[in-house]
GROMACS .gro file of C-alpha atoms in nm:
model
  265
    1MET     CA    1  -7.555  -8.419  14.469
    2SER     CA    2  -7.278  -8.359  14.239
    3ARG     CA    3  -6.976  -8.130  14.269
    4LEU     CA    4  -7.122  -7.906  14.009
    5ARG     CA    5  -7.493  -7.907  14.143
    6ALA     CA    6  -7.392  -7.840  14.464
    7ALA     CA    7  -7.139  -7.572  14.341
    8THR     CA    8  -7.462  -7.400  14.149
    9ALA     CA    9  -7.682  -7.432  14.485
   10ALA     CA   10  -7.403  -7.295  14.709
   11LEU     CA   11  -7.440  -6.968  14.451
   12VAL     CA   12  -7.806  -6.986  14.510
   13VAL     CA   13  -7.810  -6.969  14.863
   14VAL     CA   14  -7.598  -6.692  14.868
   15ALA     CA   15  -7.839  -6.495  14.611
   16LEU     CA   16  -8.101  -6.557  14.843
   17VAL     CA   17  -7.939  -6.465  15.170
   18THR     CA   18  -7.708  -6.162  15.053
   19GLY     CA   19  -7.826  -5.811  15.170
   20CYS     CA   20  -7.901  -5.961  15.502
   21GLY     CA   21  -7.637  -5.711  15.688
   22GLY     CA   22  -7.321  -5.650  15.724
   23ALA     CA   23  -7.101  -5.370  15.678
   24THR     CA   24  -7.253  -5.040  15.495
   25PRO     CA   25  -7.041  -4.885  15.181
   26ALA     CA   26  -6.969  -4.522  15.223
   27THR     CA   27  -7.236  -4.319  15.020
   28PRO     CA   28  -7.114  -4.060  14.755
   29ALA     CA   29  -7.225  -3.686  14.832
   30GLY     CA   30  -7.549  -3.574  14.687
   31HIS     CA   31  -7.708  -3.950  14.732
   32GLN     CA   32  -8.016  -3.945  14.946
   33VAL     CA   33  -7.986  -4.251  15.173
   34VAL     CA   34  -8.285  -4.479  15.304
   35ARG     CA   35  -8.226  -4.722  15.598
   36VAL     CA   36  -8.478  -4.998  15.482
   37ALA     CA   37  -8.622  -5.356  15.678
   38ALA     CA   38  -8.777  -5.519  15.460
   39ALA     CA   39  -8.957  -5.872  15.460
   40ALA     CA   40  -8.760  -6.139  15.256
   41ASP     CA   41  -9.025  -6.182  14.966
   42LEU     CA   42  -8.909  -5.830  14.822
   43LYS     CA   43  -8.551  -5.951  14.825
   44PHE     CA   44  -8.504  -5.951  14.405
   45ALA     CA   45  -8.804  -5.706  14.315
   46LEU     CA   46  -8.636  -5.443  14.576
   47GLU     CA   47  -8.275  -5.479  14.420
   48GLU     CA   48  -8.448  -5.404  14.085
   49VAL     CA   49  -8.602  -5.087  14.242
   50ALA     CA   50  -8.288  -4.965  14.463
   51ALA     CA   51  -8.095  -4.999  14.075
   52VAL     CA   52  -8.364  -4.787  13.918
   53LEU     CA   53  -8.288  -4.513  14.226
   54ALA     CA   54  -7.956  -4.534  14.244
   55LYS     CA   55  -7.931  -4.441  13.848
   56ALA     CA   56  -8.244  -4.089  13.964
   57ASP     CA   57  -8.162  -3.767  14.013
   58PRO     CA   58  -8.088  -3.675  14.269
   59PRO     CA   59  -7.975  -4.110  14.346
   60MET     CA   60  -8.047  -4.273  14.651
   61ARG     CA   61  -7.933  -4.561  14.776
   62LEU     CA   62  -8.110  -4.806  14.972
   63GLN     CA   63  -7.937  -5.004  15.274
   64THR     CA   64  -8.175  -5.267  15.284
   65THR     CA   65  -8.173  -5.533  15.571
   66TYR     CA   66  -8.403  -5.850  15.474
   67GLY     CA   67  -8.594  -6.087  15.709
   68SER     CA   68  -8.929  -6.152  15.870
   69SER     CA   69  -9.184  -5.893  15.894
   70GLY     CA   70  -9.219  -6.009  16.244
   71THR     CA   71  -8.908  -5.971  16.368
   72PHE     CA   72  -8.851  -5.665  16.237
   73PHE     CA   73  -9.169  -5.516  16.416
   74GLN     CA   74  -9.015  -5.645  16.751
   75GLN     CA   75  -8.704  -5.501  16.650
   76ILE     CA   76  -8.809  -5.150  16.544
   77SER     CA   77  -9.060  -5.152  16.880
   78ASN     CA   78  -8.734  -5.160  17.098
   79GLY     CA   79  -8.564  -4.880  16.903
   80ALA     CA   80  -8.372  -5.037  16.563
   81PRO     CA   81  -8.255  -4.735  16.374
   82PHE     CA   82  -8.485  -4.777  16.050
   83ASP     CA   83  -8.654  -4.528  15.799
   84VAL     CA   84  -8.863  -4.695  15.634
   85TYR     CA   85  -9.046  -5.074  15.703
   86LEU     CA   86  -9.146  -5.285  15.452
   87SER     CA   87  -9.367  -5.520  15.600
   88ALA     CA   88  -9.566  -5.839  15.426
   89ASP     CA   89  -9.850  -5.772  15.673
   90LEU     CA   90  -9.993  -5.473  15.677
   91SER     CA   91 -10.122  -5.550  16.014
   92TYR     CA   92  -9.737  -5.454  16.182
   93PRO     CA   93  -9.693  -5.107  16.029
   94THR     CA   94 -10.047  -5.005  16.122
   95ARG     CA   95  -9.932  -5.153  16.512
   96LEU     CA   96  -9.639  -4.918  16.525
   97ALA     CA   97  -9.845  -4.621  16.417
   98GLU     CA   98 -10.095  -4.711  16.672
   99ALA     CA   99  -9.776  -4.729  16.906
  100GLY     CA  100  -9.686  -4.397  16.808
  101LEU     CA  101  -9.367  -4.504  16.663
  102ALA     CA  102  -9.531  -4.388  16.282
  103ALA     CA  103  -9.765  -4.126  16.226
  104PRO     CA  104 -10.095  -4.301  16.081
  105GLN     CA  105 -10.094  -4.092  15.751
  106ASP     CA  106  -9.729  -4.251  15.712
  107VAL     CA  107  -9.872  -4.617  15.678
  108PHE     CA  108  -9.920  -4.744  15.322
  109ASP     CA  109 -10.025  -5.037  15.127
  110TYR     CA  110  -9.783  -5.143  14.825
  111ALA     CA  111  -9.893  -5.509  14.709
  112VAL     CA  112 -10.073  -5.848  14.770
  113GLY     CA  113  -9.831  -6.158  14.832
  114ARG     CA  114  -9.891  -6.479  14.635
  115LEU     CA  115  -9.810  -6.839  14.758
  116VAL     CA  116  -9.657  -7.118  14.574
  117LEU     CA  117  -9.535  -7.460  14.593
  118TRP     CA  118  -9.199  -7.461  14.466
  119VAL     CA  119  -8.988  -7.823  14.409
  120PRO     CA  120  -8.636  -7.873  14.190
  121HIS     CA  121  -8.623  -7.950  13.853
  122ASP     CA  122  -8.546  -8.303  13.916
  123SER     CA  123  -8.807  -8.352  14.208
  124PRO     CA  124  -9.082  -8.647  14.182
  125VAL     CA  125  -9.348  -8.449  14.272
  126ASP     CA  126  -9.665  -8.434  14.077
  127LEU     CA  127  -9.730  -8.054  14.085
  128SER     CA  128 -10.067  -8.130  13.963
  129LYS     CA  129 -10.177  -8.256  14.300
  130GLY     CA  130 -10.083  -7.867  14.426
  131LEU     CA  131 -10.007  -7.922  14.778
  132ALA     CA  132 -10.175  -8.233  14.826
  133ALA     CA  133  -9.887  -8.343  14.651
  134VAL     CA  134  -9.692  -8.309  14.994
  135ALA     CA  135  -9.880  -8.550  15.202
  136ASP     CA  136  -9.647  -8.832  15.028
  137PRO     CA  137  -9.339  -8.900  15.267
  138ALA     CA  138  -9.131  -8.957  14.972
  139VAL     CA  139  -9.151  -8.590  14.933
  140GLY     CA  140  -8.899  -8.590  15.259
  141LYS     CA  141  -8.850  -8.284  15.423
  142VAL     CA  142  -9.112  -7.958  15.337
  143ALA     CA  143  -8.930  -7.599  15.410
  144ILE     CA  144  -9.181  -7.320  15.510
  145ALA     CA  145  -9.122  -6.981  15.704
  146ASN     CA  146  -9.153  -6.980  16.049
  147PRO     CA  147  -9.493  -6.934  16.126
  148GLU     CA  148  -9.439  -6.755  16.485
  149HIS     CA  149  -9.306  -6.474  16.298
  150ALA     CA  150  -9.321  -6.431  15.936
  151PRO     CA  151  -9.648  -6.376  15.743
  152TYR     CA  152  -9.547  -6.636  15.469
  153GLY     CA  153  -9.520  -6.908  15.728
  154LYS     CA  154  -9.821  -6.844  15.851
  155ALA     CA  155 -10.030  -6.888  15.522
  156ALA     CA  156  -9.794  -7.227  15.433
  157VAL     CA  157  -9.979  -7.360  15.743
  158ALA     CA  158 -10.308  -7.200  15.712
  159ALA     CA  159 -10.317  -7.342  15.301
  160MET     CA  160 -10.131  -7.679  15.418
  161ARG     CA  161 -10.461  -7.723  15.687
  162SER     CA  162 -10.716  -7.608  15.388
  163ALA     CA  163 -10.560  -7.884  15.168
  164GLY     CA  164 -10.603  -8.126  15.419
  165VAL     CA  165 -10.209  -8.243  15.485
  166TYR     CA  166 -10.112  -8.013  15.764
  167GLU     CA  167 -10.098  -8.326  16.020
  168ARG     CA  168  -9.927  -8.543  15.743
  169VAL     CA  169  -9.649  -8.279  15.691
  170GLN     CA  170  -9.610  -8.126  16.057
  171SER     CA  171  -9.319  -8.374  16.152
  172ARG     CA  172  -9.152  -8.285  15.817
  173LEU     CA  173  -9.148  -7.915  15.839
  174VAL     CA  174  -8.852  -7.737  15.854
  175LEU     CA  175  -8.872  -7.392  15.958
  176GLY     CA  176  -8.689  -7.092  15.766
  177GLU     CA  177  -8.636  -6.775  15.948
  178ASN     CA  178  -8.764  -6.650  15.718
  179VAL     CA  179  -8.908  -6.711  15.343
  180ALA     CA  180  -8.584  -6.655  15.163
  181GLN     CA  181  -8.430  -6.923  15.386
  182ALA     CA  182  -8.750  -7.166  15.360
  183ALA     CA  183  -8.677  -7.077  14.945
  184GLU     CA  184  -8.283  -7.190  15.052
  185PHE     CA  185  -8.344  -7.471  15.207
  186ALA     CA  186  -8.555  -7.668  14.892
  187ALA     CA  187  -8.282  -7.476  14.643
  188SER     CA  188  -7.993  -7.632  14.856
  189GLY     CA  189  -8.090  -7.987  14.889
  190ASN     CA  190  -8.200  -7.970  15.228
  191ALA     CA  191  -8.580  -7.992  15.200
  192GLY     CA  192  -8.754  -8.181  14.903
  193ALA     CA  193  -9.034  -7.866  14.834
  194SER     CA  194  -9.123  -7.569  14.977
  195VAL     CA  195  -9.425  -7.294  15.020
  196ILE     CA  196  -9.241  -6.986  14.949
  197ALA     CA  197  -9.383  -6.666  14.836
  198LEU     CA  198  -9.416  -6.623  14.442
  199SER     CA  199  -9.186  -6.326  14.394
  200LEU     CA  200  -8.866  -6.545  14.482
  201ALA     CA  201  -8.988  -6.825  14.268
  202LEU     CA  202  -9.011  -6.626  13.980
  203ALA     CA  203  -8.637  -6.455  14.005
  204PRO     CA  204  -8.380  -6.672  13.817
  205GLN     CA  205  -8.200  -6.761  14.116
  206LEU     CA  206  -8.482  -6.997  14.162
  207ALA     CA  207  -8.662  -7.037  13.820
  208ASP     CA  208  -8.373  -7.142  13.652
  209ARG     CA  209  -8.363  -7.447  13.952
  210GLY     CA  210  -8.701  -7.570  13.984
  211GLN     CA  211  -9.073  -7.513  13.916
  212HIS     CA  212  -9.395  -7.405  14.106
  213VAL     CA  213  -9.747  -7.426  14.121
  214GLU     CA  214  -9.967  -7.143  14.251
  215VAL     CA  215 -10.099  -7.208  14.573
  216PRO     CA  216 -10.493  -7.093  14.565
  217LEU     CA  217 -10.571  -6.762  14.703
  218GLU     CA  218 -10.878  -6.857  14.905
  219SER     CA  219 -10.661  -7.116  15.065
  220PHE     CA  220 -10.501  -6.899  15.331
  221PRO     CA  221 -10.556  -6.579  15.488
  222ARG     CA  222 -10.501  -6.221  15.214
  223LEU     CA  223 -10.100  -6.148  15.216
  224ASN     CA  224 -10.172  -5.776  15.246
  225GLN     CA  225  -9.850  -5.625  15.266
  226GLY     CA  226  -9.765  -5.272  15.379
  227GLY     CA  227  -9.511  -5.039  15.475
  228VAL     CA  228  -9.441  -4.769  15.663
  229VAL     CA  229  -9.198  -4.434  15.721
  230LEU     CA  230  -9.075  -4.454  16.079
  231ALA     CA  231  -9.104  -4.164  16.342
  232GLY     CA  232  -8.712  -4.165  16.383
  233VAL     CA  233  -8.636  -4.089  15.995
  234ALA     CA  234  -8.314  -3.992  15.937
  235ASP     CA  235  -8.413  -3.789  15.597
  236ARG     CA  236  -8.806  -3.760  15.567
  237ALA     CA  237  -8.799  -3.616  15.243
  238ALA     CA  238  -8.594  -3.908  15.101
  239ALA     CA  239  -8.818  -4.186  15.263
  240LEU     CA  240  -9.134  -4.027  15.097
  241ARG     CA  241  -8.968  -4.053  14.768
  242LEU     CA  242  -8.911  -4.379  14.827
  243ARG     CA  243  -9.270  -4.441  14.961
  244GLU     CA  244  -9.399  -4.242  14.629
  245PHE     CA  245  -9.186  -4.472  14.368
  246LEU     CA  246  -9.299  -4.793  14.498
  247THR     CA  247  -9.670  -4.747  14.472
  248GLY     CA  248  -9.652  -4.535  14.184
  249ASP     CA  249  -9.620  -4.645  13.795
  250ASP     CA  250  -9.263  -4.782  13.790
  251GLY     CA  251  -9.262  -4.882  14.104
  252THR     CA  252  -9.559  -5.087  14.103
  253ALA     CA  253  -9.438  -5.258  13.736
  254ILE     CA  254  -9.123  -5.413  13.954
  255LEU     CA  255  -9.374  -5.546  14.164
  256LYS     CA  256  -9.614  -5.732  13.944
  257ARG     CA  257  -9.315  -5.828  13.727
  258TYR     CA  258  -9.233  -6.055  14.007
  259GLY     CA  259  -9.568  -6.176  14.089
  260PHE     CA  260  -9.716  -5.917  14.335
  261TYR     CA  261 -10.077  -5.849  14.275
  262LEU     CA  262 -10.152  -5.434  14.347
  263PRO     CA  263 -10.366  -5.330  14.654
  264GLY     CA  264 -10.713  -5.376  14.560
  265SER     CA  265 -10.678  -5.589  14.304
   0.00000   0.00000   0.00000
């Protein structure tokens, strides 16, 4: 890898992983604040949402941590202090409500996720073959999110099984902690391909460096994505306002730009 390419890849990695935690800046007076645990596929879409809400009246600041939905489910079950949980799998928020950690009426669906095979522009992979292309050992490592706790990882495994390639690829899989890290592995050259969320592949940070083909929706369980306002919310009015934005016209327009289908579609 050339120095220029390596430097560019490093910038992509920074873009993908930034926002996964760290110090929280002071909030100006008059701003609403919502602490959000968000599935990693939402990273770029939610950044747009945050930018709009920051200019709204009253301004709202999202303190967002990105990760895998299953990991957040465990953390919230153990008392992690979040106001809103945006999962890539609606069953997790539903289970939190069943456990008394949220009110059932505060669970909502906001999107349906889509899956793609992504490769760098200089990849020899023939995307016209779809997932069948990764059966070729010349592809090298294939990155997916960890299926133990990441919905997009579970979907990737199901899709590869449906395509009849999972057994031929299994030994070459590299597992990201979440779907954004799986994308990072391929974007940085540490994997020859990745099976990731369309929402990440459409972001300029990845679209400028690679190409993708969509995985047929019928080849994996539907990625019904949902959220919940949690029982320990610090500012309930602000959290409900975020929910209303995400499910309203402005929020759904942003989600659609990143390739999400809307609930019921």
